Amino acid sequence: MARLMQRLGEGGRIPFDEFMSIALYDPDGGYFATGPLRSEADGDFLTSPEVSPLFGETMARFVASEAGRCCAKTPITVVEAGAGSGSLLDPLLVALTAMDLPPSPIEPWAIEVSDAARRRLEARIPDVRVVASLEVVPARRCGVVLANELLDNLPAAIAVRRGAGWAERMVETDGESLLWAEGPARPAVAAWAERFCGPVVEGSIVEVQIEMGEWIAAALSRLQCGSLLVVDYGDTAAGLASRREEGTVRTYSAHHLGPDPLLLPGTTDITMDVNIDAVVEAMEEAGAGVTVFTQAEFLTQWGLQDRIAELRALELEHARSGATMPRLQAHSAITGARALLHPRGLGDFRVVVGRV
Ligand SMILES: C[S@@+](CC[C@H](N)C(=O)[O-])C[C@H]1O[C@@H](n2cnc3c(N)ncnc32)[C@H](O)[C@@H]1O
């Protein structure tokens, strides 16, 4: 990657968040910015909306409720950030359009840094405005901004506990390979780590998600009335404490844990657990009232268990009448929906809703 080599040549070493930003987002070789669509069954990882369209359909009931609260006289703005293949937004909009809503038009937006994803979204979803950046969405709208598995990709610094203070993980090169290095932590990095690290011992590794907080503030600034809803893997600072020895940064490639992030920049996803306390604080600082759910709790609250019961009744009816294909379709829909609720899998992801 030319930009990476240029930066390492200029400065000798760069902080991990700058490395991550180049590896994922550089227009010339960044993992998300270039290459194929990443979030599909034959891509590198599988997300909830790729597992089942009932994820988007269930989210539609939440969006409808927010529209009822906020959008009596204004367009219902629905923004999905990091919209990938459209597997969340598409069923969500289909279900929303079929609902009894305020008599306001629905204005859907999809934000994607990936060219391949933007092309897919335009082809898949009628009338959606597909853009590359959140800043293009007008501010002070009424509706909902959604992001599934986006925050875990936003560039983060890495702080390392040293004595009573913090060092910072850097990236450098010996001319052939990329290497880890350590330097003094920047003051903002040390302050964030101190605030959100939870109880940690010497050598503990804390991902410092400052850019995530900035993204949350920018997303909430799009809304005058409505909600920012983010879904991701992660935990509270205290819940993450047991993972601090190794840290939580990891890579994914073809559905498997990939190599060290420094080995093949631009070719693997780089991700980490999201610090939910930091998400809550960023939303509160931006003026939102915040509620945290597990994904299973949230989807159950918005009717997914009831949909599963309906599908089971349908499956039984088809079994009785000997309609094999429809029975198998109902069965497969039930299996997908149950995967969204699994307590040791997707059901344990966190949903954080910031309401303004
Ligand atoms: C893990 S995938 C999730 C895709 C989709 N939300 C889903 O659940 O299937 C992350 C997506 O976010 C996009 N992305 C990453 N950072 C972004 C950013 N800062 N703004 C917009 N899109 C971003 C990537 O291109 C990728 O499609």
Short mmCIF file of C-alpha atoms and ligand atoms in Angstrom, two decimals:
data_model
loop_
_atom_site.label_atom_id
_atom_site.label_comp_id
_atom_site.label_asym_id
_atom_site.label_seq_id
_atom_site.Cartn_x
_atom_site.Cartn_y
_atom_site.Cartn_z
CA MET A 1 0.00 0.00 0.00
CA ALA A 2 1.69 3.15 -1.28
CA ARG A 3 0.16 5.55 1.26
CA LEU A 4 1.20 3.35 4.18
CA MET A 5 4.78 3.08 2.95
CA GLN A 6 4.87 6.84 2.31
CA ARG A 7 3.66 7.60 5.84
CA LEU A 8 6.05 5.12 7.44
CA GLY A 9 8.87 6.60 5.37
CA GLU A 10 7.97 10.14 6.46
CA GLY A 11 7.36 9.71 10.14
CA GLY A 12 9.16 6.48 10.98
CA ARG A 13 6.18 5.16 12.91
CA ILE A 14 2.45 5.84 13.00
CA PRO A 15 -0.21 5.20 15.66
CA PHE A 16 -2.44 2.14 15.16
CA ASP A 17 -5.57 4.22 14.40
CA GLU A 18 -3.80 5.84 11.44
CA PHE A 19 -2.63 2.41 10.25
CA MET A 20 -6.19 1.05 10.58
CA SER A 21 -7.62 4.01 8.71
CA ILE A 22 -5.27 3.42 5.77
CA ALA A 23 -5.66 -0.39 5.81
CA LEU A 24 -9.47 -0.20 5.73
CA TYR A 25 -10.32 3.07 3.99
CA ASP A 26 -7.48 4.21 1.73
CA PRO A 27 -8.94 4.84 -1.76
CA ASP A 28 -5.90 3.07 -3.18
CA GLY A 29 -6.10 -0.45 -1.70
CA GLY A 30 -8.12 -0.03 1.54
CA TYR A 31 -10.07 -3.18 2.44
CA PHE A 32 -13.51 -1.53 2.43
CA ALA A 33 -12.84 1.23 -0.10
CA THR A 34 -11.71 -1.15 -2.84
CA GLY A 35 -12.44 -4.71 -3.89
CA PRO A 36 -15.68 -6.69 -3.81
CA LEU A 37 -18.65 -6.43 -1.49
CA ARG A 38 -17.36 -7.70 1.86
CA SER A 39 -20.50 -8.54 3.88
CA GLU A 40 -22.07 -11.40 1.96
CA ALA A 41 -22.35 -15.15 2.45
CA ASP A 42 -19.30 -15.65 0.19
CA GLY A 43 -17.43 -12.65 1.66
CA ASP A 44 -15.32 -12.49 4.81
CA PHE A 45 -17.99 -12.34 7.52
CA LEU A 46 -21.72 -12.90 7.96
CA THR A 47 -23.92 -10.33 9.67
CA SER A 48 -27.45 -10.52 11.16
CA PRO A 49 -29.25 -9.06 8.11
CA GLU A 50 -27.34 -11.48 5.86
CA VAL A 51 -28.52 -14.35 8.08
CA SER A 52 -32.21 -13.38 7.94
CA PRO A 53 -34.41 -10.70 6.31
CA LEU A 54 -36.48 -10.83 9.51
CA PHE A 55 -33.79 -8.64 11.09
CA GLY A 56 -34.75 -5.74 8.81
CA GLU A 57 -38.44 -6.55 9.00
CA THR A 58 -38.33 -6.42 12.82
CA MET A 59 -36.35 -3.15 12.77
CA ALA A 60 -39.16 -1.71 10.61
CA ARG A 61 -41.57 -1.95 13.54
CA PHE A 62 -39.17 0.12 15.66
CA VAL A 63 -38.76 2.67 12.84
CA ALA A 64 -42.56 2.88 12.45
CA SER A 65 -42.91 3.61 16.14
CA GLU A 66 -40.32 6.40 15.92
CA ALA A 67 -42.09 7.77 12.82
CA GLY A 68 -45.34 7.85 14.79
CA ARG A 69 -43.59 9.80 17.56
CA CYS A 70 -41.70 12.25 15.34
CA CYS A 71 -42.80 12.44 11.72
CA ALA A 72 -46.45 13.54 11.64
CA LYS A 73 -45.72 16.48 9.34
CA THR A 74 -42.21 15.77 8.10
CA PRO A 75 -40.69 13.12 5.83
CA ILE A 76 -39.70 9.89 7.61
CA THR A 77 -35.93 9.81 7.14
CA VAL A 78 -34.38 6.34 7.36
CA VAL A 79 -30.58 6.32 7.13
CA GLU A 80 -28.49 3.19 7.21
CA ALA A 81 -24.76 3.78 7.67
CA GLY A 82 -22.46 1.02 6.45
CA ALA A 83 -25.39 -0.46 4.54
CA GLY A 84 -23.36 -3.19 2.82
CA SER A 85 -25.47 -5.23 0.37
CA GLY A 86 -28.77 -3.63 1.49
CA SER A 87 -29.82 -6.79 3.34
CA LEU A 88 -31.07 -4.70 6.29
CA LEU A 89 -32.46 -1.64 4.53
CA ASP A 90 -34.29 -3.51 1.77
CA PRO A 91 -36.61 -5.69 3.91
CA LEU A 92 -36.95 -2.84 6.39
CA LEU A 93 -38.31 -0.49 3.71
CA VAL A 94 -40.57 -3.17 2.23
CA ALA A 95 -42.10 -3.82 5.67
CA LEU A 96 -42.29 -0.10 6.53
CA THR A 97 -44.09 0.75 3.31
CA ALA A 98 -46.76 -1.85 4.14
CA MET A 99 -47.44 -0.34 7.59
CA ASP A 100 -49.93 2.18 8.84
CA LEU A 101 -47.67 5.25 9.09
CA PRO A 102 -48.15 9.00 9.35
CA PRO A 103 -49.02 10.35 5.88
CA SER A 104 -45.44 11.44 5.26
CA PRO A 105 -43.12 10.27 2.50
CA ILE A 106 -40.32 7.87 3.44
CA GLU A 107 -36.84 9.18 2.54
CA PRO A 108 -34.29 6.37 2.59
CA TRP A 109 -30.54 6.99 2.61
CA ALA A 110 -27.71 4.45 2.46
CA ILE A 111 -24.17 5.48 3.40
CA GLU A 112 -21.31 3.34 2.16
CA VAL A 113 -17.59 3.87 1.77
CA SER A 114 -17.38 0.86 -0.56
CA ASP A 115 -17.87 1.39 -4.31
CA ALA A 116 -19.05 -2.20 -4.74
CA ALA A 117 -21.61 -1.79 -1.96
CA ARG A 118 -22.87 1.53 -3.36
CA ARG A 119 -23.47 -0.06 -6.77
CA ARG A 120 -25.32 -2.99 -5.17
CA LEU A 121 -27.50 -0.69 -3.04
CA GLU A 122 -28.49 1.41 -6.06
CA ALA A 123 -29.44 -1.70 -8.00
CA ARG A 124 -31.32 -3.33 -5.13
CA ILE A 125 -33.34 -0.58 -3.43
CA PRO A 126 -35.66 1.71 -5.42
CA ASP A 127 -35.42 5.45 -4.71
CA VAL A 128 -32.66 5.16 -2.10
CA ARG A 129 -30.09 7.95 -2.00
CA VAL A 130 -26.75 6.21 -1.86
CA VAL A 131 -23.88 8.39 -0.63
CA ALA A 132 -20.33 7.90 0.59
CA SER A 133 -20.47 10.00 3.74
CA LEU A 134 -22.81 10.81 6.61
CA GLU A 135 -22.08 14.53 6.16
CA VAL A 136 -24.12 14.53 2.92
CA VAL A 137 -27.33 13.68 4.82
CA PRO A 138 -29.06 16.96 5.79
CA ALA A 139 -29.09 17.77 9.51
CA ARG A 140 -32.12 17.95 11.83
CA ARG A 141 -34.29 15.33 10.13
CA CYS A 142 -37.04 13.26 11.75
CA GLY A 143 -36.58 9.50 11.68
CA VAL A 144 -33.95 6.88 12.43
CA VAL A 145 -30.24 6.42 11.71
CA LEU A 146 -29.20 2.75 11.89
CA ALA A 147 -25.78 1.09 11.84
CA ASN A 148 -25.25 -2.65 12.11
CA GLU A 149 -21.64 -3.73 12.69
CA LEU A 150 -20.15 -0.40 11.69
CA LEU A 151 -18.70 0.91 14.96
CA ASP A 152 -16.38 -2.09 15.34
CA ASN A 153 -14.62 -1.05 12.10
CA LEU A 154 -14.00 2.60 12.93
CA PRO A 155 -10.28 3.28 13.42
CA ALA A 156 -9.14 3.08 17.04
CA ALA A 157 -5.84 3.70 18.78
CA ILE A 158 -4.40 1.04 21.10
CA ALA A 159 -3.30 2.01 24.60
CA VAL A 160 -1.10 -0.24 26.77
CA ARG A 161 -1.08 0.04 30.56
CA ARG A 162 2.44 0.94 31.75
CA GLY A 163 2.78 1.60 35.48
CA ALA A 164 0.24 4.20 36.51
CA GLY A 165 -0.01 5.58 32.97
CA TRP A 166 -0.37 4.55 29.34
CA ALA A 167 1.83 3.86 26.34
CA GLU A 168 0.51 3.59 22.80
CA ARG A 169 0.95 0.90 20.19
CA MET A 170 2.56 2.14 16.98
CA VAL A 171 3.34 0.61 13.61
CA GLU A 172 6.77 0.87 11.97
CA THR A 173 8.74 -0.93 9.26
CA ASP A 174 12.21 -2.44 8.92
CA GLY A 175 11.97 -1.98 5.15
CA GLU A 176 10.50 -5.44 4.56
CA SER A 177 7.74 -6.06 7.10
CA LEU A 178 5.45 -4.02 9.29
CA LEU A 179 6.32 -4.24 12.98
CA TRP A 180 4.67 -3.32 16.27
CA ALA A 181 6.35 -0.61 18.33
CA GLU A 182 5.44 1.30 21.48
CA GLY A 183 5.65 5.00 22.24
CA PRO A 184 4.25 7.50 24.72
CA ALA A 185 0.46 7.76 24.51
CA ARG A 186 -1.01 10.95 23.07
CA PRO A 187 -2.83 12.84 25.88
CA ALA A 188 -6.31 12.27 24.36
CA VAL A 189 -5.58 8.54 23.99
CA ALA A 190 -4.36 8.22 27.58
CA ALA A 191 -7.37 10.17 28.88
CA TRP A 192 -9.86 7.97 26.96
CA ALA A 193 -8.15 4.76 28.12
CA GLU A 194 -8.20 5.92 31.74
CA ARG A 195 -11.90 6.77 31.48
CA PHE A 196 -13.13 3.60 29.76
CA CYS A 197 -10.61 0.89 30.56
CA GLY A 198 -12.30 -0.77 33.52
CA PRO A 199 -10.00 -2.56 36.01
CA VAL A 200 -6.72 -3.43 34.20
CA VAL A 201 -3.29 -4.74 35.17
CA GLU A 202 0.20 -3.88 33.80
CA GLY A 203 0.46 -4.60 30.06
CA SER A 204 -3.32 -4.57 29.47
CA ILE A 205 -4.41 -3.54 26.00
CA VAL A 206 -7.31 -1.10 25.52
CA GLU A 207 -8.77 -0.10 22.16
CA VAL A 208 -9.33 3.65 22.28
CA GLN A 209 -12.47 4.37 20.26
CA ILE A 210 -12.33 8.15 19.97
CA GLU A 211 -13.42 8.20 16.31
CA MET A 212 -16.44 6.10 17.26
CA GLY A 213 -17.59 8.83 19.66
CA GLU A 214 -17.12 11.47 16.96
CA TRP A 215 -19.14 9.37 14.50
CA ILE A 216 -21.96 8.98 17.05
CA ALA A 217 -22.09 12.76 17.63
CA ALA A 218 -22.20 13.37 13.86
CA ALA A 219 -24.95 10.77 13.40
CA LEU A 220 -27.10 12.25 16.18
CA SER A 221 -26.64 15.72 14.69
CA ARG A 222 -28.58 14.48 11.64
CA LEU A 223 -31.69 14.11 13.86
CA GLN A 224 -34.09 16.66 15.27
CA CYS A 225 -36.48 13.97 16.47
CA GLY A 226 -35.94 10.22 16.30
CA SER A 227 -33.27 7.67 17.20
CA LEU A 228 -29.77 6.57 16.43
CA LEU A 229 -29.73 2.77 16.72
CA VAL A 230 -26.40 0.92 16.65
CA VAL A 231 -25.92 -2.83 16.82
CA ASP A 232 -22.55 -4.44 17.43
CA TYR A 233 -20.47 -6.94 19.37
CA GLY A 234 -18.87 -5.64 22.53
CA ASP A 235 -19.50 -5.12 26.20
CA THR A 236 -19.29 -2.60 29.01
CA ALA A 237 -15.82 -1.55 30.17
CA ALA A 238 -16.13 -3.96 33.12
CA GLY A 239 -17.36 -6.76 30.84
CA LEU A 240 -14.34 -6.29 28.55
CA ALA A 241 -11.85 -6.45 31.46
CA SER A 242 -11.19 -10.18 31.01
CA ARG A 243 -10.18 -9.56 27.36
CA ARG A 244 -7.61 -6.87 28.15
CA GLU A 245 -4.57 -9.18 28.36
CA GLU A 246 -4.63 -9.75 24.60
CA GLY A 247 -6.90 -6.85 23.58
CA THR A 248 -9.79 -7.46 21.21
CA VAL A 249 -8.42 -6.33 17.82
CA ARG A 250 -8.76 -9.14 15.29
CA THR A 251 -9.04 -9.71 11.58
CA TYR A 252 -11.49 -11.76 9.53
CA SER A 253 -10.92 -13.45 6.24
CA ALA A 254 -13.28 -15.90 4.52
CA HIS A 255 -15.33 -16.31 7.74
CA HIS A 256 -12.26 -17.27 9.81
CA LEU A 257 -10.15 -15.35 12.25
CA GLY A 258 -7.41 -13.90 10.05
CA PRO A 259 -3.74 -13.08 10.61
CA ASP A 260 -2.14 -10.31 12.64
CA PRO A 261 -3.52 -6.99 11.25
CA LEU A 262 0.01 -5.91 10.26
CA LEU A 263 0.57 -8.93 8.00
CA LEU A 264 -1.74 -8.23 5.06
CA PRO A 265 -3.10 -4.66 5.27
CA GLY A 266 -5.88 -4.02 2.78
CA THR A 267 -6.80 -7.69 2.42
CA THR A 268 -8.56 -8.41 5.73
CA ASP A 269 -11.27 -6.87 7.86
CA ILE A 270 -9.87 -5.28 11.05
CA THR A 271 -12.33 -5.16 13.91
CA MET A 272 -12.62 -5.00 17.68
CA ASP A 273 -15.14 -5.24 20.48
CA VAL A 274 -17.11 -2.06 20.94
CA ASN A 275 -16.91 -0.43 24.37
CA ILE A 276 -20.61 -0.01 25.13
CA ASP A 277 -20.00 2.41 28.02
CA ALA A 278 -18.24 4.73 25.54
CA VAL A 279 -21.17 4.42 23.10
CA VAL A 280 -23.65 5.34 25.85
CA GLU A 281 -21.55 8.28 26.99
CA ALA A 282 -21.09 9.63 23.44
CA MET A 283 -24.86 9.46 22.87
CA GLU A 284 -25.62 11.12 26.20
CA GLU A 285 -23.06 13.87 25.56
CA ALA A 286 -24.85 14.53 22.26
CA GLY A 287 -28.11 14.99 24.18
CA ALA A 288 -29.78 11.60 23.63
CA GLY A 289 -31.67 9.45 26.15
CA VAL A 290 -30.01 6.04 25.91
CA THR A 291 -31.22 2.45 26.34
CA VAL A 292 -29.06 -0.65 25.95
CA PHE A 293 -30.48 -4.07 25.02
CA THR A 294 -29.08 -7.39 23.91
CA GLN A 295 -30.05 -8.10 20.31
CA ALA A 296 -32.31 -10.92 21.55
CA GLU A 297 -34.12 -8.56 23.94
CA PHE A 298 -34.53 -5.86 21.33
CA LEU A 299 -35.82 -8.14 18.56
CA THR A 300 -38.17 -9.87 20.98
CA GLN A 301 -39.54 -6.51 22.12
CA TRP A 302 -40.26 -5.64 18.48
CA GLY A 303 -42.08 -8.88 17.72
CA LEU A 304 -39.58 -11.41 16.36
CA GLN A 305 -40.74 -14.22 18.69
CA ASP A 306 -44.31 -13.60 17.52
CA ARG A 307 -43.14 -13.84 13.88
CA ILE A 308 -41.44 -17.14 14.69
CA ALA A 309 -44.70 -18.43 16.20
CA GLU A 310 -46.55 -17.39 13.01
CA LEU A 311 -43.97 -19.14 10.85
CA ARG A 312 -44.21 -22.31 12.95
CA ALA A 313 -48.00 -22.35 12.47
CA LEU A 314 -47.43 -21.90 8.73
CA GLU A 315 -44.86 -24.68 8.65
CA LEU A 316 -47.32 -27.02 10.39
CA GLU A 317 -50.11 -26.08 8.00
CA HIS A 318 -47.86 -26.82 4.98
CA ALA A 319 -46.76 -30.10 6.57
CA ARG A 320 -50.40 -31.14 6.96
CA SER A 321 -51.24 -30.25 3.38
CA GLY A 322 -48.06 -31.91 2.01
CA ALA A 323 -46.73 -28.66 0.47
CA THR A 324 -43.02 -29.52 0.71
CA MET A 325 -41.36 -26.38 -0.73
CA PRO A 326 -43.41 -23.86 1.27
CA ARG A 327 -42.86 -26.00 4.40
CA LEU A 328 -39.09 -25.96 3.83
CA GLN A 329 -39.14 -22.20 3.21
CA ALA A 330 -40.98 -21.60 6.49
CA HIS A 331 -38.54 -23.91 8.28
CA SER A 332 -35.52 -22.08 6.88
CA ALA A 333 -37.02 -18.69 7.85
CA ILE A 334 -37.49 -19.99 11.42
CA THR A 335 -33.89 -21.24 11.56
CA GLY A 336 -32.57 -17.84 10.41
CA ALA A 337 -34.74 -15.96 12.90
CA ARG A 338 -33.64 -18.20 15.77
CA ALA A 339 -29.99 -17.56 14.87
CA LEU A 340 -30.63 -13.83 15.39
CA LEU A 341 -31.73 -14.56 18.95
CA HIS A 342 -29.10 -17.13 19.94
CA PRO A 343 -27.83 -16.19 23.43
CA ARG A 344 -24.22 -17.23 22.72
CA GLY A 345 -24.18 -15.77 19.20
CA LEU A 346 -25.94 -12.90 17.45
CA GLY A 347 -28.54 -12.63 20.23
CA ASP A 348 -25.77 -11.48 22.61
CA PHE A 349 -24.80 -8.51 20.40
CA ARG A 350 -25.71 -5.15 21.91
CA VAL A 351 -28.32 -2.74 20.57
CA VAL A 352 -27.87 0.83 21.81
CA VAL A 353 -30.68 3.27 21.11
CA GLY A 354 -30.08 7.00 21.54
CA ARG A 355 -33.37 8.88 21.39
CA VAL A 356 -33.73 12.63 20.76
C1 LIG B 1 -19.23 -5.32 8.77
S1 LIG B 1 -19.90 -4.59 7.34
C2 LIG B 1 -21.62 -4.53 7.76
C3 LIG B 1 -22.51 -4.33 6.56
C4 LIG B 1 -24.01 -4.28 6.89
N1 LIG B 1 -24.31 -3.25 7.85
C5 LIG B 1 -24.48 -5.61 7.41
O1 LIG B 1 -24.82 -5.67 8.59
O2 LIG B 1 -24.49 -6.58 6.64
C6 LIG B 1 -19.40 -2.92 7.53
C7 LIG B 1 -19.83 -2.08 6.35
O3 LIG B 1 -19.65 -0.72 6.67
C8 LIG B 1 -19.00 -0.05 5.60
N2 LIG B 1 -18.27 1.03 6.25
C9 LIG B 1 -17.19 0.91 7.05
N3 LIG B 1 -16.87 2.11 7.55
C10 LIG B 1 -17.76 3.01 7.08
C11 LIG B 1 -17.96 4.40 7.26
N4 LIG B 1 -17.15 5.11 8.02
N5 LIG B 1 -19.01 4.98 6.62
C12 LIG B 1 -19.83 4.26 5.84
N6 LIG B 1 -19.69 2.93 5.62
C13 LIG B 1 -18.67 2.31 6.25
C14 LIG B 1 -18.15 -1.10 4.94
O4 LIG B 1 -17.89 -0.81 3.58
C15 LIG B 1 -19.02 -2.35 5.09
O5 LIG B 1 -19.90 -2.51 4.00
#
